[in-house]
């Protein structure tokens, strides 16, 4: 006999102040606070149905059955839901992205935020946004930031209950756009989960973490003041510091490709010539070029012309994870 079925949709996000490294790998308690913007055009839609006839969780991603560590990661979140609800049933999970997975576009963020909402609704749980953010965090740290809407800050906290994300401004507060230069659409050979575990092997990680509070304050204030020049400075600095940690980890993580550097150099030149834009890179080779909405068409045109750019996506600020069928 089947229990309730629910479907949720969630946005990916781009971090302005990065999350890299965990104090607790199991609970995914981060080394530092972080801040991001949800991306309306990059979404995951997930349906969850608990079924007592199943003998194991069945996980479909993009129409493909997932087994091994991938399924285990989903089951880890489902186990929390089952425990909270007192439910003894496995689940059927069908998840689909409208953008490339595993290429450094925070597909796990939108995926696990949608999973948390759909699974909890399917189980009949009435979770508030903080509880949903915590639940999503168990699957992917950055997923906790895709539960609230707009511009979102994740407080690292001291334990499970105090580590969650909240919106500092809604999606319509500031019309920024993310022009995403896709350099490589293939799945990363070393994913973010493995990368987080390597962070402390870099001699630069401690310095990065120690200086995050200052950058977080500057980034938050820049958003609240809609000050793009101030945001540009702190976003680019924070991104480069995270990648400095990656490059100096053991073994090193060097995600950048020639196209990555080409876009970074181009953005610097465009900004010097008066075009408002800045660049940030998550764990991958693809570059997110942030700009005011009015500059987005010109930024997109120029990004498409950069050597090594295979595809371009454009996203405005996105809202919170939402149930679309429950």
Coordinates of C-alpha atoms in Angstrom, one line a residue:
X1 CA 0.0 0.0 0.0
X2 CA 1.4 3.4 -1.0
X3 CA 1.4 6.4 1.3
X4 CA 1.1 10.0 0.0
X5 CA 3.1 11.1 -3.0
X6 CA 4.6 14.6 -3.3
X7 CA 6.6 16.6 -5.9
X8 CA 8.8 19.6 -5.1
X9 CA 10.9 22.0 -7.2
X10 CA 14.0 23.8 -6.0
X11 CA 16.5 26.2 -7.4
X12 CA 20.2 25.8 -7.6
X13 CA 22.3 28.6 -6.0
X14 CA 25.6 30.4 -6.6
X15 CA 27.7 31.1 -3.5
X16 CA 29.0 34.7 -3.1
X17 CA 30.8 33.6 0.1
X18 CA 31.8 30.0 -0.4
X19 CA 31.3 26.9 1.7
X20 CA 34.4 24.7 1.6
X21 CA 35.3 22.2 4.3
X22 CA 33.4 20.6 7.1
X23 CA 33.9 20.5 10.9
X24 CA 31.7 17.3 10.8
X25 CA 31.5 15.3 7.6
X26 CA 28.6 13.2 8.7
X27 CA 26.4 16.0 9.8
X28 CA 27.8 18.3 7.1
X29 CA 28.5 21.1 9.6
X30 CA 30.5 23.6 7.6
X31 CA 33.8 25.2 8.5
X32 CA 32.3 28.6 7.9
X33 CA 29.2 30.6 7.3
X34 CA 28.3 31.2 3.6
X35 CA 26.0 33.4 1.5
X36 CA 24.4 32.7 -1.9
X37 CA 21.8 33.7 -4.5
X38 CA 19.2 31.2 -5.7
X39 CA 19.1 30.7 -9.5
X40 CA 15.6 30.8 -11.0
X41 CA 16.5 29.2 -14.3
X42 CA 18.3 26.2 -12.8
X43 CA 15.9 23.8 -11.1
X44 CA 15.4 20.3 -9.9
X45 CA 12.0 18.7 -9.8
X46 CA 11.7 15.7 -7.5
X47 CA 8.8 13.3 -6.8
X48 CA 8.9 11.0 -3.7
X49 CA 6.4 8.2 -3.0
X50 CA 6.8 5.9 0.0
X51 CA 5.6 2.4 -0.8
X52 CA 5.4 -0.5 1.7
X53 CA 5.7 -2.9 -1.2
X54 CA 9.3 -1.8 -2.0
X55 CA 12.2 -3.8 -0.5
X56 CA 14.7 -0.9 -1.0
X57 CA 14.7 2.7 -2.0
X58 CA 14.5 3.2 -5.8
X59 CA 16.2 6.3 -7.0
X60 CA 15.9 7.6 -10.6
X61 CA 17.9 10.7 -11.6
X62 CA 17.3 12.0 -15.1
X63 CA 15.6 8.8 -16.0
X64 CA 18.5 6.6 -14.9
X65 CA 18.4 4.2 -12.0
X66 CA 21.1 5.1 -9.4
X67 CA 22.7 2.6 -7.1
X68 CA 25.8 2.6 -4.8
X69 CA 27.0 5.7 -3.1
X70 CA 24.6 7.9 -5.0
X71 CA 21.5 6.0 -3.8
X72 CA 23.0 5.7 -0.3
X73 CA 23.2 9.5 -0.2
X74 CA 19.6 9.9 -1.0
X75 CA 18.6 7.1 1.4
X76 CA 20.5 8.9 4.2
X77 CA 18.1 11.8 3.9
X78 CA 15.1 9.5 3.6
X79 CA 16.2 7.7 6.7
X80 CA 16.0 11.0 8.6
X81 CA 12.4 11.4 7.3
X82 CA 11.5 7.9 8.2
X83 CA 12.9 8.2 11.7
X84 CA 11.1 11.6 12.3
X85 CA 7.8 10.2 11.1
X86 CA 8.1 6.7 12.5
X87 CA 7.6 5.4 8.9
X88 CA 8.6 1.8 7.9
X89 CA 8.5 2.1 4.1
X90 CA 11.0 2.5 1.4
X91 CA 10.6 5.3 -1.2
X92 CA 10.5 5.7 -5.0
X93 CA 12.4 8.9 -5.9
X94 CA 12.3 10.5 -9.4
X95 CA 14.5 13.5 -9.8
X96 CA 15.2 15.6 -12.9
X97 CA 17.3 18.7 -13.4
X98 CA 16.9 21.2 -16.2
X99 CA 20.6 21.8 -16.3
X100 CA 23.8 19.7 -16.3
X101 CA 24.5 17.6 -13.2
X102 CA 27.9 17.3 -11.4
X103 CA 29.6 20.0 -13.5
X104 CA 30.0 22.6 -10.7
X105 CA 26.5 24.1 -11.0
X106 CA 25.3 23.1 -7.6
X107 CA 23.0 20.4 -8.9
X108 CA 23.2 18.6 -5.5
X109 CA 22.0 21.8 -3.8
X110 CA 18.7 22.0 -5.8
X111 CA 18.4 18.2 -5.8
X112 CA 18.6 17.7 -2.1
X113 CA 16.5 20.8 -1.3
X114 CA 13.7 19.4 -3.5
X115 CA 14.2 15.9 -2.0
X116 CA 13.9 17.2 1.6
X117 CA 10.7 19.0 0.8
X118 CA 9.1 16.3 -1.3
X119 CA 10.1 13.5 1.1
X120 CA 8.9 15.3 4.2
X121 CA 5.6 16.1 2.5
X122 CA 5.1 12.6 1.2
X123 CA 5.7 11.3 4.7
X124 CA 3.1 13.7 6.1
X125 CA 5.6 15.8 8.1
X126 CA 4.8 19.5 8.6
X127 CA 8.4 20.9 8.7
X128 CA 9.1 24.6 8.9
X129 CA 11.8 26.3 6.7
X130 CA 14.5 25.9 9.3
X131 CA 13.8 22.2 9.8
X132 CA 13.7 21.7 6.0
X133 CA 17.0 23.5 5.6
X134 CA 18.6 21.2 8.2
X135 CA 17.2 18.1 6.5
X136 CA 18.5 19.2 3.1
X137 CA 21.9 19.8 4.7
X138 CA 22.3 16.1 5.4
X139 CA 22.3 15.3 1.7
X140 CA 24.4 18.3 0.5
X141 CA 25.6 21.2 2.6
X142 CA 24.8 23.8 0.0
X143 CA 21.3 22.3 -0.3
X144 CA 20.3 24.0 2.9
X145 CA 20.7 27.4 1.1
X146 CA 18.3 26.3 -1.7
X147 CA 15.4 25.8 0.7
X148 CA 14.8 29.5 1.5
X149 CA 14.4 32.0 -1.4
X150 CA 16.4 34.8 -2.9
X151 CA 19.6 35.9 -1.1
X152 CA 20.4 33.3 1.6
X153 CA 22.8 33.1 4.5
X154 CA 23.8 29.8 6.0
X155 CA 24.9 30.0 9.6
X156 CA 27.5 27.3 10.3
X157 CA 26.2 26.8 13.9
X158 CA 27.6 24.5 16.6
X159 CA 25.4 21.5 15.9
X160 CA 22.6 20.1 13.8
X161 CA 20.0 22.3 15.3
X162 CA 21.9 25.5 14.9
X163 CA 23.3 24.9 11.3
X164 CA 20.7 26.1 8.8
X165 CA 20.1 28.8 6.2
X166 CA 17.7 31.8 6.1
X167 CA 16.8 34.4 3.5
X168 CA 18.3 37.8 4.1
X169 CA 16.5 39.3 1.1
X170 CA 13.8 38.0 -1.3
X171 CA 14.5 37.3 -4.9
X172 CA 12.9 40.5 -6.1
X173 CA 15.0 42.7 -3.7
X174 CA 17.9 43.1 -6.2
X175 CA 17.7 42.1 -9.8
X176 CA 21.1 40.6 -10.4
X177 CA 21.7 38.1 -13.1
X178 CA 24.1 35.2 -13.3
X179 CA 25.5 34.6 -16.8
X180 CA 27.0 31.2 -16.6
X181 CA 29.9 30.3 -18.9
X182 CA 29.8 26.5 -19.4
X183 CA 33.4 25.4 -20.1
X184 CA 32.9 21.7 -19.5
X185 CA 29.5 19.9 -19.0
X186 CA 31.0 16.6 -18.0
X187 CA 30.7 15.1 -14.5
X188 CA 33.5 16.1 -12.2
X189 CA 36.1 13.4 -11.5
X190 CA 36.3 14.5 -7.9
X191 CA 33.0 15.8 -6.5
X192 CA 32.4 18.4 -3.9
X193 CA 31.8 15.9 -1.1
X194 CA 35.4 14.5 -1.6
X195 CA 36.7 18.0 -2.0
X196 CA 35.3 19.2 1.4
X197 CA 37.1 16.3 3.0
X198 CA 40.4 17.5 1.5
X199 CA 40.1 21.2 2.6
X200 CA 42.0 20.8 5.8
X201 CA 45.0 19.4 4.0
X202 CA 45.7 22.8 2.5
X203 CA 47.9 25.1 4.6
X204 CA 45.7 28.0 3.4
X205 CA 42.3 26.7 4.7
X206 CA 42.8 28.0 8.2
X207 CA 43.5 31.5 6.9
X208 CA 40.6 31.4 4.6
X209 CA 38.2 30.3 7.3
X210 CA 39.5 32.9 9.8
X211 CA 38.9 35.7 7.3
X212 CA 35.4 34.6 6.2
X213 CA 33.5 36.7 8.9
X214 CA 34.8 40.0 7.5
X215 CA 34.0 39.0 3.9
X216 CA 30.5 37.8 4.9
X217 CA 29.7 41.1 6.6
X218 CA 30.9 43.0 3.5
X219 CA 28.9 40.8 1.2
X220 CA 25.7 40.9 3.2
X221 CA 26.0 44.7 3.4
X222 CA 26.6 45.0 -0.3
X223 CA 23.5 43.0 -1.0
X224 CA 21.3 45.0 1.5
X225 CA 22.7 48.3 0.0
X226 CA 22.5 47.0 -3.6
X227 CA 26.1 48.1 -3.9
X228 CA 27.5 46.2 -6.9
X229 CA 31.0 47.6 -6.7
X230 CA 31.3 46.4 -3.1
X231 CA 29.9 43.0 -4.0
X232 CA 32.3 42.6 -6.9
X233 CA 35.4 43.1 -4.7
X234 CA 34.3 40.6 -2.0
X235 CA 32.8 38.0 -4.3
X236 CA 35.9 37.7 -6.5
X237 CA 38.3 37.7 -3.5
X238 CA 36.3 34.9 -1.7
X239 CA 36.2 32.8 -4.9
X240 CA 39.9 33.0 -5.5
X241 CA 40.6 32.1 -1.9
X242 CA 38.5 29.0 -2.1
X243 CA 40.3 27.9 -5.2
X244 CA 43.7 28.7 -3.7
X245 CA 42.7 26.1 -0.9
X246 CA 41.7 23.6 -3.6
X247 CA 44.9 24.0 -5.6
X248 CA 47.0 23.6 -2.5
X249 CA 45.2 20.6 -1.0
X250 CA 46.7 17.1 -1.0
X251 CA 46.0 15.9 -3.6
X252 CA 45.4 19.2 -5.3
X253 CA 42.1 20.0 -7.0
X254 CA 42.6 22.1 -10.1
X255 CA 39.3 22.3 -11.8
X256 CA 40.2 25.3 -14.1
X257 CA 40.6 24.8 -17.8
X258 CA 41.9 27.3 -20.5
X259 CA 38.3 28.5 -21.0
X260 CA 38.0 29.3 -17.3
X261 CA 41.0 31.6 -17.3
X262 CA 39.9 33.2 -20.6
X263 CA 36.6 34.2 -19.0
X264 CA 38.3 35.5 -15.8
X265 CA 40.6 37.7 -17.8
X266 CA 37.8 38.9 -20.1
X267 CA 35.6 39.9 -17.1
X268 CA 38.5 41.9 -15.6
X269 CA 38.9 43.7 -18.9
X270 CA 35.2 44.4 -19.4
X271 CA 34.8 45.8 -15.9
X272 CA 37.9 48.1 -16.4
X273 CA 36.2 49.4 -19.6
X274 CA 33.0 50.2 -17.6
X275 CA 30.8 47.1 -17.9
X276 CA 29.6 46.1 -14.4
X277 CA 30.3 42.4 -13.9
X278 CA 32.2 40.1 -11.6
X279 CA 33.2 36.4 -11.7
X280 CA 32.9 33.6 -9.2
X281 CA 33.6 29.9 -9.6
X282 CA 32.2 27.0 -7.6
X283 CA 33.9 23.5 -7.5
X284 CA 34.3 23.1 -11.2
X285 CA 35.6 24.8 -14.4
X286 CA 32.5 26.9 -15.2
X287 CA 32.4 30.6 -14.5
X288 CA 29.5 32.5 -13.1
X289 CA 29.5 36.1 -14.3
X290 CA 27.3 38.2 -12.0
X291 CA 25.9 41.5 -13.2
X292 CA 23.0 43.9 -12.8
X293 CA 20.0 42.8 -14.9
X294 CA 20.4 45.7 -17.3
X295 CA 23.9 44.6 -18.2
X296 CA 23.0 40.9 -18.7
X297 CA 22.3 41.0 -22.5
X298 CA 25.7 42.6 -23.2
X299 CA 27.5 40.3 -20.7
X300 CA 25.8 37.3 -22.3
X301 CA 26.8 38.4 -25.8
X302 CA 30.4 38.8 -24.8
X303 CA 30.6 35.6 -22.8
X304 CA 29.4 33.6 -25.8
X305 CA 32.3 35.0 -27.8
X306 CA 35.0 33.9 -25.4
X307 CA 37.2 31.0 -26.6
X308 CA 36.4 27.8 -24.7
X309 CA 32.9 28.7 -23.8
X310 CA 30.6 25.8 -25.0
X311 CA 27.2 27.1 -23.7
X312 CA 25.8 29.9 -21.8
X313 CA 22.9 29.9 -19.2
X314 CA 21.4 33.0 -17.7
X315 CA 19.5 33.1 -14.4
X316 CA 17.8 35.7 -12.3
X317 CA 17.3 35.4 -8.5
X318 CA 15.1 32.4 -7.6
X319 CA 12.6 31.7 -4.9
X320 CA 12.3 29.1 -2.2
X321 CA 11.8 25.3 -2.6
X322 CA 8.1 24.8 -3.4
X323 CA 5.6 21.9 -3.4
X324 CA 4.0 21.7 -6.8
X325 CA 1.9 18.6 -6.1
X326 CA 1.2 17.0 -2.7

